Every structure is written in structure tokens, then in C-alpha cells.
PDB file of C-alpha atoms and ligand atoms in Angstrom:
ATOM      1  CA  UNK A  52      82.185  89.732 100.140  1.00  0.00           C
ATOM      2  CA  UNK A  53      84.234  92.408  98.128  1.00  0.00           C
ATOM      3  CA  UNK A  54      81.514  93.585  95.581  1.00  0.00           C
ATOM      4  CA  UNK A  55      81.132  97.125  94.469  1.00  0.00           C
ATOM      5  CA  UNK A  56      78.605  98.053  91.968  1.00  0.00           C
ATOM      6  CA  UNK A  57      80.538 100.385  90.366  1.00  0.00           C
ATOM      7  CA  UNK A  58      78.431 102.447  87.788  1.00  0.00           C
ATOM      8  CA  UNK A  59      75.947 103.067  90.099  1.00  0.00           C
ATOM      9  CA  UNK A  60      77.586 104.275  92.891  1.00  0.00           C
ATOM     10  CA  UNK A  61      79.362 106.360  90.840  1.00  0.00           C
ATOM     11  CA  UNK A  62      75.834 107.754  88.850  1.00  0.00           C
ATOM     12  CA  UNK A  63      74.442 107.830  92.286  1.00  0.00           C
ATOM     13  CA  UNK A  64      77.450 109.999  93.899  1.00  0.00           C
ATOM     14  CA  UNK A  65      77.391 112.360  90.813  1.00  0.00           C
ATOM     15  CA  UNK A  66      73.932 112.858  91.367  1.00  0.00           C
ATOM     16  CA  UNK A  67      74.277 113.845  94.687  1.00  0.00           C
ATOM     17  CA  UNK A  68      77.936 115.758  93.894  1.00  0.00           C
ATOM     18  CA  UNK A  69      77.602 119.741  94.746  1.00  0.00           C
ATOM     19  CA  UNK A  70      80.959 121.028  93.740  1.00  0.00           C
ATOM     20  CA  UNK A  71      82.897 120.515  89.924  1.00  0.00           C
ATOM     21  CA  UNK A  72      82.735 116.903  88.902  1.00  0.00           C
ATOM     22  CA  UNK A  73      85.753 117.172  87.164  1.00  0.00           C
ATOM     23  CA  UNK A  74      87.759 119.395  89.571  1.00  0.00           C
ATOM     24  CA  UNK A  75      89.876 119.410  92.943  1.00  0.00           C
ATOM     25  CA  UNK A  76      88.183 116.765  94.889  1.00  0.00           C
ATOM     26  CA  UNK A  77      85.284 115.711  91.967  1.00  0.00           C
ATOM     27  CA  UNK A  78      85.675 112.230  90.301  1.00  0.00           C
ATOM     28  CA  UNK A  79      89.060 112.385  88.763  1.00  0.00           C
ATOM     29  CA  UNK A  80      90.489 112.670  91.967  1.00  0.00           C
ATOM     30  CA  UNK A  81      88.988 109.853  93.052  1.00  0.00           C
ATOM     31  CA  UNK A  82      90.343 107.596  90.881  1.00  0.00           C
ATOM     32  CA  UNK A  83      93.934 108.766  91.575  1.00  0.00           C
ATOM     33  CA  UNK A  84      93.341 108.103  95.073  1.00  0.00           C
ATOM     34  CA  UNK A  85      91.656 104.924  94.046  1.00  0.00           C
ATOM     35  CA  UNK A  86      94.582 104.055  91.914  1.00  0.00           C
ATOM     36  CA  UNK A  87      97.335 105.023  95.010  1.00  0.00           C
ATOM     37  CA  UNK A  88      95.769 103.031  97.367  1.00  0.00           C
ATOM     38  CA  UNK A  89      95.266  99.695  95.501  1.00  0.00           C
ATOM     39  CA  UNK A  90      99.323 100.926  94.691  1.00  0.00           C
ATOM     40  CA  UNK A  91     100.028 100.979  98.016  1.00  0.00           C
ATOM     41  CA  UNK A  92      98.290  97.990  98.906  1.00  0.00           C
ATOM     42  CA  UNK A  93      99.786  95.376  96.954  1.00  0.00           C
ATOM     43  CA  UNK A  94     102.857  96.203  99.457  1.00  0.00           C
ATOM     44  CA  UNK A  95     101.127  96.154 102.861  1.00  0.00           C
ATOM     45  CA  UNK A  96      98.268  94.724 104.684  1.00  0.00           C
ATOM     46  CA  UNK A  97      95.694  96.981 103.743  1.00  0.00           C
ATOM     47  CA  UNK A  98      92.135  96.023 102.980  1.00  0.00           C
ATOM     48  CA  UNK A  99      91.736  96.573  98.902  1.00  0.00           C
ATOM     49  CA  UNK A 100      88.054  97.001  99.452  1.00  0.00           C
ATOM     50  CA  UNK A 101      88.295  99.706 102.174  1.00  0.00           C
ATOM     51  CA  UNK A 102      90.253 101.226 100.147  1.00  0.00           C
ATOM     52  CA  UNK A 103      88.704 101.547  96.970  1.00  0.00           C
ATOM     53  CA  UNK A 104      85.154 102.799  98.300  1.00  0.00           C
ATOM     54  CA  UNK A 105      87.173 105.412 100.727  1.00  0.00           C
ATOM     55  CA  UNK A 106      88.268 106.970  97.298  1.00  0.00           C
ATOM     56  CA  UNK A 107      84.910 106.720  96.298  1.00  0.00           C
ATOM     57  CA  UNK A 108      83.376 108.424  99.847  1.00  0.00           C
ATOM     58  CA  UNK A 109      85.700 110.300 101.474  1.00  0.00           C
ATOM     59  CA  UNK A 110      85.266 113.803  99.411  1.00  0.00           C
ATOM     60  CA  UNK A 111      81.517 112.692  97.797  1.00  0.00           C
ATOM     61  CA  UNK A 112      79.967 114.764 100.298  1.00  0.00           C
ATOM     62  CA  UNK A 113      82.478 118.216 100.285  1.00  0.00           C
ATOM     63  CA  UNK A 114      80.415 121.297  99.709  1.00  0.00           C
ATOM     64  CA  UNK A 115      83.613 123.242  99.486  1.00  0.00           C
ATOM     65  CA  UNK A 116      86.531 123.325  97.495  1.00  0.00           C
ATOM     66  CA  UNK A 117      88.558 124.764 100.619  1.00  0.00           C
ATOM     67  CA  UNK A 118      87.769 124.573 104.520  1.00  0.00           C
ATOM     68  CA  UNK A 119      85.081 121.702 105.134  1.00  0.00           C
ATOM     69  CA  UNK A 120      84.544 120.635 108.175  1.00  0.00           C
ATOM     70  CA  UNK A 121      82.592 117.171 108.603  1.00  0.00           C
ATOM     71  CA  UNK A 122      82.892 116.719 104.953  1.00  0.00           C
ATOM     72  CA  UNK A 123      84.337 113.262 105.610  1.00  0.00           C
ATOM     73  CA  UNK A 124      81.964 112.277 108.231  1.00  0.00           C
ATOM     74  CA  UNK A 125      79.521 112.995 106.135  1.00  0.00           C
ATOM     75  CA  UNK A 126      80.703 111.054 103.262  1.00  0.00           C
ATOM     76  CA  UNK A 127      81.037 107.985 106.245  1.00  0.00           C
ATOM     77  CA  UNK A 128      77.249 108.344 106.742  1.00  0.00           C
ATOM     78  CA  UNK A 129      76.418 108.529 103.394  1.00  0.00           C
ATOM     79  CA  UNK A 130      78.115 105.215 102.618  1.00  0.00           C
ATOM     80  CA  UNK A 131      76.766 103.261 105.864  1.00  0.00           C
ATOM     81  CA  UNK A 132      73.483 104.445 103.930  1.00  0.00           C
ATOM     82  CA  UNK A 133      74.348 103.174 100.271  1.00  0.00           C
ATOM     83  CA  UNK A 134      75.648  99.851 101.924  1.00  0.00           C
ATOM     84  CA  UNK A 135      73.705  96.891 101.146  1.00  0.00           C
ATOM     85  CA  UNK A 136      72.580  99.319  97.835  1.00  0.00           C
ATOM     86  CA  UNK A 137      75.775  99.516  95.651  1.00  0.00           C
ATOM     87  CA  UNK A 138      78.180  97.688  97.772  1.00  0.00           C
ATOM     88  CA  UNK A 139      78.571  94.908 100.677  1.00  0.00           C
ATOM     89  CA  UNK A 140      81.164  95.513 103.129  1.00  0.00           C
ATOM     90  CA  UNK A 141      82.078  93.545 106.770  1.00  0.00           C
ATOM     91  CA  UNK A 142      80.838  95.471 110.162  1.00  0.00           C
ATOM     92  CA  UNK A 143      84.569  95.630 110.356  1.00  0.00           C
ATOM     93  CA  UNK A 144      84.827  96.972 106.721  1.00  0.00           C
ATOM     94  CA  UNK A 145      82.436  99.281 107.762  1.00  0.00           C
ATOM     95  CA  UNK A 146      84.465 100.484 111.389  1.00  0.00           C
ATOM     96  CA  UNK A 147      87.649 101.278 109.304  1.00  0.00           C
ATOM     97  CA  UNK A 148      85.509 103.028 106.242  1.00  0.00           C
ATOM     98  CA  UNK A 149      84.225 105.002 108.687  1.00  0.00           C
ATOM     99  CA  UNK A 150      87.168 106.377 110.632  1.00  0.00           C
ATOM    100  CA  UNK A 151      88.803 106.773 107.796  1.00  0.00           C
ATOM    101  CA  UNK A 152      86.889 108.835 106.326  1.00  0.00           C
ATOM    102  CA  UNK A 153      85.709 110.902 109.057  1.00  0.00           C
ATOM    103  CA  UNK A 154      89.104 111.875 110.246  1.00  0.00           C
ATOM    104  CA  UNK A 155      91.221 111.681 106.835  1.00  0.00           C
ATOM    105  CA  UNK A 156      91.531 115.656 106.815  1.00  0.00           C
ATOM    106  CA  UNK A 157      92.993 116.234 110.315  1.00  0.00           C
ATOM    107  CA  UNK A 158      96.454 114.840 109.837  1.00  0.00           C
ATOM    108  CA  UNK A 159      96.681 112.103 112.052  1.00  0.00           C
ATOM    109  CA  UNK A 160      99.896 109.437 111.424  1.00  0.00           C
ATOM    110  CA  UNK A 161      98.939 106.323 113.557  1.00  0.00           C
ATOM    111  CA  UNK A 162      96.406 103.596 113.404  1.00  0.00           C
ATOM    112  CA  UNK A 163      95.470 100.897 111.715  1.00  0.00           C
ATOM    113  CA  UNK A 164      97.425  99.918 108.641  1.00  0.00           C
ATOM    114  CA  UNK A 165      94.423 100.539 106.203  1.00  0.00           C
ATOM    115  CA  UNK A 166      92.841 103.691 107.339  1.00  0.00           C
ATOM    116  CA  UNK A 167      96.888 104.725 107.039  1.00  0.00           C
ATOM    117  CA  UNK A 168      96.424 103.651 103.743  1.00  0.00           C
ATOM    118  CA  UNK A 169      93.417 105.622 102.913  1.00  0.00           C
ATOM    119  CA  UNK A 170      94.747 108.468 104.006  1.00  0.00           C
ATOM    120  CA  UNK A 171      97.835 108.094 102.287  1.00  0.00           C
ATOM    121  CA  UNK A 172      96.227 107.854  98.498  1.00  0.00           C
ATOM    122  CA  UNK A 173      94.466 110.841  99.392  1.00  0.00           C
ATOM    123  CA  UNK A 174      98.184 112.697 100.701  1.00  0.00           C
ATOM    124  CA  UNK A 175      99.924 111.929  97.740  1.00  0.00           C
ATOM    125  CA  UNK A 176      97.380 113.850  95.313  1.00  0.00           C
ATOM    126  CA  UNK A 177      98.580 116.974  97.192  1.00  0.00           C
ATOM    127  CA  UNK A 178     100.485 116.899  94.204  1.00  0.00           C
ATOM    128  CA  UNK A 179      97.445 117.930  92.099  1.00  0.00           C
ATOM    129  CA  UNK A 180      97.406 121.493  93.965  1.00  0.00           C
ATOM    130  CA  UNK A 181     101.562 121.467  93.351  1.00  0.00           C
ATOM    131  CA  UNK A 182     101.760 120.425  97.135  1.00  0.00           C
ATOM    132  CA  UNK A 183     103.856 118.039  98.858  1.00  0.00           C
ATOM    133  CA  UNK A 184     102.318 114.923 100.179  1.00  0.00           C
ATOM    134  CA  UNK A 185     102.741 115.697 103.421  1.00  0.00           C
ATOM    135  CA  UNK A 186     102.430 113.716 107.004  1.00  0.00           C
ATOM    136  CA  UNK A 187     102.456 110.384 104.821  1.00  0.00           C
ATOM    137  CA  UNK A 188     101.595 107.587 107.202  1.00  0.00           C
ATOM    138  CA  UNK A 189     103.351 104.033 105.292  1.00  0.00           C
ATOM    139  CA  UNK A 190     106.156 102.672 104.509  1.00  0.00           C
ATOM    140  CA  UNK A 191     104.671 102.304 101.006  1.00  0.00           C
ATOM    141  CA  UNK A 192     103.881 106.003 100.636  1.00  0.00           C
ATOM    142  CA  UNK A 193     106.972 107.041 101.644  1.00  0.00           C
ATOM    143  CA  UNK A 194     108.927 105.215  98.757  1.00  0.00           C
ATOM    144  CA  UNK A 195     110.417 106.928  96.425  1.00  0.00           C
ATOM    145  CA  UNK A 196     109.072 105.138  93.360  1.00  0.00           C
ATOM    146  CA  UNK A 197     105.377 105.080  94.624  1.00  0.00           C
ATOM    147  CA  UNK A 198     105.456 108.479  95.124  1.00  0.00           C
ATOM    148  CA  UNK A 199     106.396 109.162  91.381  1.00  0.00           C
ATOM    149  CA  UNK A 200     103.948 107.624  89.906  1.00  0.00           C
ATOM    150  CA  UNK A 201     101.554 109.387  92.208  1.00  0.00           C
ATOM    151  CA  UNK A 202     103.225 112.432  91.045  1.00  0.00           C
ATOM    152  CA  UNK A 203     102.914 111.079  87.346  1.00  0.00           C
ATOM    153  CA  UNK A 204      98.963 110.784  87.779  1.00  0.00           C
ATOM    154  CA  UNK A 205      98.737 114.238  89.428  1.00  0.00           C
ATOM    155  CA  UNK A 206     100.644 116.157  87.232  1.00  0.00           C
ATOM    156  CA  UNK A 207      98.843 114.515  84.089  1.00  0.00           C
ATOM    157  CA  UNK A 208      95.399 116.156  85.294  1.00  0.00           C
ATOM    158  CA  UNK A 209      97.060 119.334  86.070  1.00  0.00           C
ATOM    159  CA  UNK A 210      98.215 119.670  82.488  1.00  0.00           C
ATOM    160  CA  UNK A 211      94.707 118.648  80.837  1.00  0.00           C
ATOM    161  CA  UNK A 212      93.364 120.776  78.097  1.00  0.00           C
ATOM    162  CA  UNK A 213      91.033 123.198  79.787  1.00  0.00           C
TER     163      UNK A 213
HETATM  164 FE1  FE2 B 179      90.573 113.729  98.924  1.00  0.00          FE
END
């Protein structure tokens, strides 16, 4: 069953969070990716839940702003760990969470349509760093409109008041 204990994953993630809660890869950008991938969801088959706790994993365990390596299979351990704690998720949930996370920074284009998903919330919030989304995987991602309110989102945290 799809249930997510929201506040405290999040309190627990933050707790555990080394880098800037509020910047590159810290909560905010979370919840963009969050908010792209349900997006991109209501127009293809991908699992909402998988895709709402892979914005929630996929960068919770980054200990760099920059070059990371394992960052995302670390976040895929941490949330086989917190499973059962904050959230319930399918062994099959659990297959796709993982890859997706693990290999969402090596710029892969093929596989299953939710782990394309994934990794296509967290390619269109390139925008945040004034990239663009690049290597986008879905047919979703890859429209026009989808990508402008990805844009929208981005581009709204790049002008906050610092
Ligand atoms: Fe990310």
C-alpha cells in the first residue's frame, strides 16, 4: 500500500542531511523533482509512489555539492533501511526505487518506464543550475509544456531572496 509518512521522513532525512538544506540538491529540490514526476506521471505509466520517495532518496545521502560517486546508492540503502519505518513499498517498489536511485547520475536513457521517470524529474531541475535538461528519457519530459513549468519551478528558487 502507497503510504508515506511524510513529516518524519522528511525530519528524519534532515537529520541525517550533510550538505545545505535549502541548497542545490537539499529539500527544495526535492520537492521540484517530487512535483515533476507526479507531472509526468499523470501522462505515463509510472508508479506515483516510486516516484515520490525517489525525490525524497535519491540526493538524501550526497556529501557533495559536485562529483559524488555512490551518492545514489547510498540514498537506495538508506531507504531499504527506513522501509517498514516511514513508508511501505512492494519488493517490486523496492527493485525500481533502488535502480533508480543508484544509477540516476550516470545518464542512462532506457529502462523501465518509472525509473525513466525518476530520472527525468531530477533532469529537468538542471534548470536550477541554468542547465539544460539534458538526456531526458519520456515522452512526457520531452514536451514542451511540461518542461516549462519545470522551468517555472526552477527559475522561482533561483530568484529567491538570499
Ligand atoms: Fe537530484
Amino acid at each position: 500500500m502507497a503510504i508515506i509518512d511524510r513529516r518524519g521522513l522528511i525530519e528524519h532525512l534532515h537529520g541525517q542531511f550533510t550538505l545545505d538544506w535549502q541548497g542545490l540538491h537539499g529539500i527544495t529540490h526535492w520537492a521540484r523533482v517530487r512535483a515533476n514526476g507526479l507531472m509526468l506521471a499523470r501522462q505515463n505509466a509510472a508508479n506515483r509512489h516510486v516516484l515520490e520517495l525517489f525525490a525524497f532518496f535519491h540526493d538524501a545521502r550526497r556529501l557533495s555539492e559536485h562529483g559524488d560517486a555512490g551518492h545514489g546508492e547510498r540514498g537506495a540503502e538508506l531507504a531499504a533501511q527506513l522501509r517498514g519505518r516511514y513508508f511501505e513499498a512492494t519488493s517490486a517498489e523496492m527493485d525500481l526505487l533502488h535502480h533508480a536511485c543508484a544509477r540516476h547520475s550516470d545518464g542512462l536513457t532506457t529502462g523501465d518506464i518509472t525509473v525513466l521517470t525518476c530520472w527525468d524529474a531530477d533532469r529537468l531541475d538542471l534548470e536550477r543550475v541554468g542547465a539544460t535538461p539534458r538526456a531526458l528519457c519520456t515522452d512526457a519530459a520531452k514536451n514542451s509544456a511540461n518542461q516549462l513549468k519545470a522551468r517555472a519551478r526552477a527559475r522561482a528558487w533561483m530568484a529567491r531572496p538570499r
